[in-house]
């Protein structure tokens, strides 16, 4: 009950959308631009913020498959790439205020890897399953939904949907040939990795793509159809996203359900695969959350789910349901505490700021706090109108 009360309080605390411009959403094939000054920015300060973002592009090698091997292989001795990758080209970004584009740079229409930003899309698919009654409660045990033995052990049996969505499950097992301990193993004694001490579900946060992929597979079991199809029909088409985005899994993550062969997708790009999408489509998704799940006259996502998604979790107060939070203004001191974002390896972000009616999408940015601080500084520096 206390959690429900906190979510209700969060909804009531959100600033009410003003009439007119604040309700604008783009059509499928046209997104209006606004002059920065008309949108409340100091044009020179905003231009400087954009220049800062361009100058602080993440310098990952162009060959992303090799970049993943070089980066994660140095930390995970058994690491290998299981899913597709795409070459890195260059930084890009969008700034959206009151629904209008006020600045952009780079190729915002290019479909690119997005790594763990995919987790926030996966969260939405879980929210839709909850809204449709396919999941009764986030506090239900996955063992009651997935009957393949992966939640049969005494440790895994109590794991709930909430534990998986807050990355506090400490699920133990192997999926698509990758054991849970192989992702970001702790300590230097390899012999101890498979015998690590286990944490009771819900008590310990651990960022782990194997468990995220287990969540994606569990949601596939619930939906009984590919998760990209669910996302396309229920979210991406209603908000006018392009048809160029793709959500993939691994070569060995194909399964058969009800006589049909389908792929279980990856909730990130740690092992390759995941969400391949443009900055423009990211911005539409961010605007949907800024509008509390509403797109024009249509409520695409329940407002209650949007609020739950960025409510602090018990074990980690700056993490919600696969969204990062600015709790205590620790991550971005210049941003409101209510700001939240999706984040992925290599500098990929969807930043949502209800206080300033603002969405910022960054691709390949290596100083997220600095870029956001400068964008907000351009807003604060705008002359009174």
JSON list of N, CA and C in Angstrom, two decimals, residues 110-155:
[
{"chain": "A", "resi": 110, "resn": "UNK", "atom": "N", "xyz": [19.38, 8.18, -38.63]},
{"chain": "A", "resi": 110, "resn": "UNK", "atom": "CA", "xyz": [20.13, 6.95, -38.80]},
{"chain": "A", "resi": 110, "resn": "UNK", "atom": "C", "xyz": [19.77, 5.94, -37.71]},
{"chain": "A", "resi": 111, "resn": "UNK", "atom": "N", "xyz": [19.49, 4.72, -38.13]},
{"chain": "A", "resi": 111, "resn": "UNK", "atom": "CA", "xyz": [19.24, 3.64, -37.18]},
{"chain": "A", "resi": 111, "resn": "UNK", "atom": "C", "xyz": [20.57, 3.16, -36.62]},
{"chain": "A", "resi": 112, "resn": "UNK", "atom": "N", "xyz": [20.69, 3.19, -35.31]},
{"chain": "A", "resi": 112, "resn": "UNK", "atom": "CA", "xyz": [21.97, 2.90, -34.66]},
{"chain": "A", "resi": 112, "resn": "UNK", "atom": "C", "xyz": [21.76, 1.97, -33.48]},
{"chain": "A", "resi": 113, "resn": "UNK", "atom": "N", "xyz": [22.84, 1.33, -33.04]},
{"chain": "A", "resi": 113, "resn": "UNK", "atom": "CA", "xyz": [22.78, 0.54, -31.81]},
{"chain": "A", "resi": 113, "resn": "UNK", "atom": "C", "xyz": [22.45, 1.47, -30.65]},
{"chain": "A", "resi": 114, "resn": "UNK", "atom": "N", "xyz": [21.80, 0.94, -29.62]},
{"chain": "A", "resi": 114, "resn": "UNK", "atom": "CA", "xyz": [21.42, 1.78, -28.49]},
{"chain": "A", "resi": 114, "resn": "UNK", "atom": "C", "xyz": [21.72, 1.14, -27.14]},
{"chain": "A", "resi": 115, "resn": "UNK", "atom": "N", "xyz": [22.22, -0.11, -27.18]},
{"chain": "A", "resi": 115, "resn": "UNK", "atom": "CA", "xyz": [22.68, -0.80, -25.98]},
{"chain": "A", "resi": 115, "resn": "UNK", "atom": "C", "xyz": [21.60, -0.82, -24.89]},
{"chain": "A", "resi": 116, "resn": "UNK", "atom": "N", "xyz": [21.91, -0.42, -23.66]},
{"chain": "A", "resi": 116, "resn": "UNK", "atom": "CA", "xyz": [20.97, -0.62, -22.56]},
{"chain": "A", "resi": 116, "resn": "UNK", "atom": "C", "xyz": [19.79, 0.33, -22.54]},
{"chain": "A", "resi": 117, "resn": "UNK", "atom": "N", "xyz": [19.73, 1.27, -23.47]},
{"chain": "A", "resi": 117, "resn": "UNK", "atom": "CA", "xyz": [18.48, 2.02, -23.62]},
{"chain": "A", "resi": 117, "resn": "UNK", "atom": "C", "xyz": [17.34, 1.05, -23.92]},
{"chain": "A", "resi": 118, "resn": "UNK", "atom": "N", "xyz": [17.67, -0.09, -24.53]},
{"chain": "A", "resi": 118, "resn": "UNK", "atom": "CA", "xyz": [16.66, -1.11, -24.82]},
{"chain": "A", "resi": 118, "resn": "UNK", "atom": "C", "xyz": [15.95, -1.58, -23.56]},
{"chain": "A", "resi": 119, "resn": "UNK", "atom": "N", "xyz": [16.61, -1.51, -22.42]},
{"chain": "A", "resi": 119, "resn": "UNK", "atom": "CA", "xyz": [15.98, -1.96, -21.18]},
{"chain": "A", "resi": 119, "resn": "UNK", "atom": "C", "xyz": [14.72, -1.16, -20.87]},
{"chain": "A", "resi": 120, "resn": "UNK", "atom": "N", "xyz": [14.74, 0.13, -21.17]},
{"chain": "A", "resi": 120, "resn": "UNK", "atom": "CA", "xyz": [13.57, 0.96, -20.89]},
{"chain": "A", "resi": 120, "resn": "UNK", "atom": "C", "xyz": [12.42, 0.65, -21.84]},
{"chain": "A", "resi": 121, "resn": "UNK", "atom": "N", "xyz": [12.72, 0.19, -23.04]},
{"chain": "A", "resi": 121, "resn": "UNK", "atom": "CA", "xyz": [11.67, -0.30, -23.94]},
{"chain": "A", "resi": 121, "resn": "UNK", "atom": "C", "xyz": [11.11, -1.63, -23.42]},
{"chain": "A", "resi": 122, "resn": "UNK", "atom": "N", "xyz": [12.00, -2.49, -22.93]},
{"chain": "A", "resi": 122, "resn": "UNK", "atom": "CA", "xyz": [11.56, -3.76, -22.37]},
{"chain": "A", "resi": 122, "resn": "UNK", "atom": "C", "xyz": [10.63, -3.54, -21.18]},
{"chain": "A", "resi": 123, "resn": "UNK", "atom": "N", "xyz": [10.95, -2.55, -20.37]},
{"chain": "A", "resi": 123, "resn": "UNK", "atom": "CA", "xyz": [10.10, -2.20, -19.24]},
{"chain": "A", "resi": 123, "resn": "UNK", "atom": "C", "xyz": [8.68, -1.89, -19.70]},
{"chain": "A", "resi": 124, "resn": "UNK", "atom": "N", "xyz": [8.57, -1.17, -20.81]},
{"chain": "A", "resi": 124, "resn": "UNK", "atom": "CA", "xyz": [7.25, -0.79, -21.33]},
{"chain": "A", "resi": 124, "resn": "UNK", "atom": "C", "xyz": [6.45, -2.02, -21.76]},
{"chain": "A", "resi": 125, "resn": "UNK", "atom": "N", "xyz": [7.12, -2.99, -22.36]},
{"chain": "A", "resi": 125, "resn": "UNK", "atom": "CA", "xyz": [6.42, -4.22, -22.75]},
{"chain": "A", "resi": 125, "resn": "UNK", "atom": "C", "xyz": [5.89, -4.94, -21.51]},
{"chain": "A", "resi": 126, "resn": "UNK", "atom": "N", "xyz": [6.64, -4.89, -20.42]},
{"chain": "A", "resi": 126, "resn": "UNK", "atom": "CA", "xyz": [6.14, -5.45, -19.16]},
{"chain": "A", "resi": 126, "resn": "UNK", "atom": "C", "xyz": [4.94, -4.66, -18.65]},
{"chain": "A", "resi": 127, "resn": "UNK", "atom": "N", "xyz": [5.01, -3.34, -18.76]},
{"chain": "A", "resi": 127, "resn": "UNK", "atom": "CA", "xyz": [3.88, -2.51, -18.33]},
{"chain": "A", "resi": 127, "resn": "UNK", "atom": "C", "xyz": [2.62, -2.80, -19.11]},
{"chain": "A", "resi": 128, "resn": "UNK", "atom": "N", "xyz": [2.75, -3.04, -20.40]},
{"chain": "A", "resi": 128, "resn": "UNK", "atom": "CA", "xyz": [1.58, -3.39, -21.22]},
{"chain": "A", "resi": 128, "resn": "UNK", "atom": "C", "xyz": [1.01, -4.74, -20.82]},
{"chain": "A", "resi": 129, "resn": "UNK", "atom": "N", "xyz": [1.89, -5.69, -20.49]},
{"chain": "A", "resi": 129, "resn": "UNK", "atom": "CA", "xyz": [1.41, -7.00, -20.02]},
{"chain": "A", "resi": 129, "resn": "UNK", "atom": "C", "xyz": [0.64, -6.86, -18.72]},
{"chain": "A", "resi": 130, "resn": "UNK", "atom": "N", "xyz": [1.10, -5.97, -17.85]},
{"chain": "A", "resi": 130, "resn": "UNK", "atom": "CA", "xyz": [0.39, -5.70, -16.60]},
{"chain": "A", "resi": 130, "resn": "UNK", "atom": "C", "xyz": [-0.96, -5.05, -16.89]},
{"chain": "A", "resi": 131, "resn": "UNK", "atom": "N", "xyz": [-0.97, -4.07, -17.78]},
{"chain": "A", "resi": 131, "resn": "UNK", "atom": "CA", "xyz": [-2.21, -3.36, -18.11]},
{"chain": "A", "resi": 131, "resn": "UNK", "atom": "C", "xyz": [-3.24, -4.29, -18.74]},
{"chain": "A", "resi": 132, "resn": "UNK", "atom": "N", "xyz": [-2.77, -5.26, -19.53]},
{"chain": "A", "resi": 132, "resn": "UNK", "atom": "CA", "xyz": [-3.67, -6.19, -20.21]},
{"chain": "A", "resi": 132, "resn": "UNK", "atom": "C", "xyz": [-4.10, -7.36, -19.33]},
{"chain": "A", "resi": 133, "resn": "UNK", "atom": "N", "xyz": [-3.57, -7.44, -18.13]},
{"chain": "A", "resi": 133, "resn": "UNK", "atom": "CA", "xyz": [-3.91, -8.54, -17.25]},
{"chain": "A", "resi": 133, "resn": "UNK", "atom": "C", "xyz": [-3.15, -9.82, -17.52]},
{"chain": "A", "resi": 134, "resn": "UNK", "atom": "N", "xyz": [-2.16, -9.77, -18.41]},
{"chain": "A", "resi": 134, "resn": "UNK", "atom": "CA", "xyz": [-1.34, -10.96, -18.65]},
{"chain": "A", "resi": 134, "resn": "UNK", "atom": "C", "xyz": [-0.44, -11.23, -17.46]},
{"chain": "A", "resi": 135, "resn": "UNK", "atom": "N", "xyz": [-0.10, -10.17, -16.74]},
{"chain": "A", "resi": 135, "resn": "UNK", "atom": "CA", "xyz": [0.59, -10.26, -15.45]},
{"chain": "A", "resi": 135, "resn": "UNK", "atom": "C", "xyz": [-0.37, -9.70, -14.41]},
{"chain": "A", "resi": 136, "resn": "UNK", "atom": "N", "xyz": [-0.64, -10.45, -13.38]},
{"chain": "A", "resi": 136, "resn": "UNK", "atom": "CA", "xyz": [-1.60, -10.00, -12.38]},
{"chain": "A", "resi": 136, "resn": "UNK", "atom": "C", "xyz": [-1.08, -8.89, -11.51]},
{"chain": "A", "resi": 137, "resn": "UNK", "atom": "N", "xyz": [0.19, -8.99, -11.12]},
{"chain": "A", "resi": 137, "resn": "UNK", "atom": "CA", "xyz": [0.82, -8.01, -10.25]},
{"chain": "A", "resi": 137, "resn": "UNK", "atom": "C", "xyz": [2.32, -8.10, -10.44]},
{"chain": "A", "resi": 138, "resn": "UNK", "atom": "N", "xyz": [3.01, -6.98, -10.29]},
{"chain": "A", "resi": 138, "resn": "UNK", "atom": "CA", "xyz": [4.47, -7.01, -10.37]},
{"chain": "A", "resi": 138, "resn": "UNK", "atom": "C", "xyz": [5.07, -7.81, -9.23]},
{"chain": "A", "resi": 139, "resn": "UNK", "atom": "N", "xyz": [4.30, -8.07, -8.20]},
{"chain": "A", "resi": 139, "resn": "UNK", "atom": "CA", "xyz": [4.79, -8.85, -7.07]},
{"chain": "A", "resi": 139, "resn": "UNK", "atom": "C", "xyz": [4.45, -10.33, -7.19]},
{"chain": "A", "resi": 140, "resn": "UNK", "atom": "N", "xyz": [3.91, -10.74, -8.33]},
{"chain": "A", "resi": 140, "resn": "UNK", "atom": "CA", "xyz": [3.72, -12.16, -8.61]},
{"chain": "A", "resi": 140, "resn": "UNK", "atom": "C", "xyz": [5.08, -12.81, -8.88]},
{"chain": "A", "resi": 141, "resn": "UNK", "atom": "N", "xyz": [5.18, -14.07, -8.54]},
{"chain": "A", "resi": 141, "resn": "UNK", "atom": "CA", "xyz": [6.41, -14.82, -8.80]},
{"chain": "A", "resi": 141, "resn": "UNK", "atom": "C", "xyz": [6.47, -15.24, -10.27]},
{"chain": "A", "resi": 142, "resn": "UNK", "atom": "N", "xyz": [7.64, -15.16, -10.87]},
{"chain": "A", "resi": 142, "resn": "UNK", "atom": "CA", "xyz": [7.79, -15.61, -12.25]},
{"chain": "A", "resi": 142, "resn": "UNK", "atom": "C", "xyz": [7.59, -17.11, -12.36]},
{"chain": "A", "resi": 143, "resn": "UNK", "atom": "N", "xyz": [7.83, -17.85, -11.28]},
{"chain": "A", "resi": 143, "resn": "UNK", "atom": "CA", "xyz": [7.64, -19.29, -11.29]},
{"chain": "A", "resi": 143, "resn": "UNK", "atom": "C", "xyz": [6.20, -19.66, -11.63]},
{"chain": "A", "resi": 144, "resn": "UNK", "atom": "N", "xyz": [5.27, -18.74, -11.38]},
{"chain": "A", "resi": 144, "resn": "UNK", "atom": "CA", "xyz": [3.86, -19.00, -11.68]},
{"chain": "A", "resi": 144, "resn": "UNK", "atom": "C", "xyz": [3.52, -18.69, -13.14]},
{"chain": "A", "resi": 145, "resn": "UNK", "atom": "N", "xyz": [4.47, -18.17, -13.90]},
{"chain": "A", "resi": 145, "resn": "UNK", "atom": "CA", "xyz": [4.25, -17.81, -15.29]},
{"chain": "A", "resi": 145, "resn": "UNK", "atom": "C", "xyz": [5.18, -18.55, -16.25]},
{"chain": "A", "resi": 146, "resn": "UNK", "atom": "N", "xyz": [6.35, -18.92, -15.79]},
{"chain": "A", "resi": 146, "resn": "UNK", "atom": "CA", "xyz": [7.35, -19.56, -16.64]},
{"chain": "A", "resi": 146, "resn": "UNK", "atom": "C", "xyz": [7.62, -20.96, -16.09]},
{"chain": "A", "resi": 147, "resn": "UNK", "atom": "N", "xyz": [7.16, -21.97, -16.80]},
{"chain": "A", "resi": 147, "resn": "UNK", "atom": "CA", "xyz": [7.22, -23.34, -16.30]},
{"chain": "A", "resi": 147, "resn": "UNK", "atom": "C", "xyz": [8.26, -24.14, -17.08]},
{"chain": "A", "resi": 148, "resn": "UNK", "atom": "N", "xyz": [9.51, -23.69, -17.03]},
{"chain": "A", "resi": 148, "resn": "UNK", "atom": "CA", "xyz": [10.57, -24.41, -17.73]},
{"chain": "A", "resi": 148, "resn": "UNK", "atom": "C", "xyz": [11.71, -24.80, -16.81]},
{"chain": "A", "resi": 149, "resn": "UNK", "atom": "N", "xyz": [11.49, -24.65, -15.51]},
{"chain": "A", "resi": 149, "resn": "UNK", "atom": "CA", "xyz": [12.51, -25.01, -14.53]},
{"chain": "A", "resi": 149, "resn": "UNK", "atom": "C", "xyz": [13.47, -23.91, -14.17]},
{"chain": "A", "resi": 150, "resn": "UNK", "atom": "N", "xyz": [13.43, -22.79, -14.89]},
{"chain": "A", "resi": 150, "resn": "UNK", "atom": "CA", "xyz": [14.40, -21.72, -14.63]},
{"chain": "A", "resi": 150, "resn": "UNK", "atom": "C", "xyz": [14.12, -20.96, -13.34]},
{"chain": "A", "resi": 151, "resn": "UNK", "atom": "N", "xyz": [12.93, -21.19, -12.76]},
{"chain": "A", "resi": 151, "resn": "UNK", "atom": "CA", "xyz": [12.60, -20.55, -11.48]},
{"chain": "A", "resi": 151, "resn": "UNK", "atom": "C", "xyz": [12.23, -21.60, -10.44]},
{"chain": "A", "resi": 152, "resn": "UNK", "atom": "N", "xyz": [12.74, -22.80, -10.61]},
{"chain": "A", "resi": 152, "resn": "UNK", "atom": "CA", "xyz": [12.37, -23.91, -9.72]},
{"chain": "A", "resi": 152, "resn": "UNK", "atom": "C", "xyz": [13.28, -24.04, -8.51]},
{"chain": "A", "resi": 153, "resn": "UNK", "atom": "N", "xyz": [14.47, -23.49, -8.56]},
{"chain": "A", "resi": 153, "resn": "UNK", "atom": "CA", "xyz": [15.40, -23.65, -7.44]},
{"chain": "A", "resi": 153, "resn": "UNK", "atom": "C", "xyz": [14.92, -22.86, -6.23]},
{"chain": "A", "resi": 154, "resn": "UNK", "atom": "N", "xyz": [15.34, -23.26, -5.04]},
{"chain": "A", "resi": 154, "resn": "UNK", "atom": "CA", "xyz": [14.93, -22.51, -3.83]},
{"chain": "A", "resi": 154, "resn": "UNK", "atom": "C", "xyz": [15.30, -21.03, -3.90]},
{"chain": "A", "resi": 155, "resn": "UNK", "atom": "N", "xyz": [16.43, -20.72, -4.54]},
{"chain": "A", "resi": 155, "resn": "UNK", "atom": "CA", "xyz": [16.82, -19.30, -4.64]},
{"chain": "A", "resi": 155, "resn": "UNK", "atom": "C", "xyz": [15.97, -18.55, -5.65]}
]
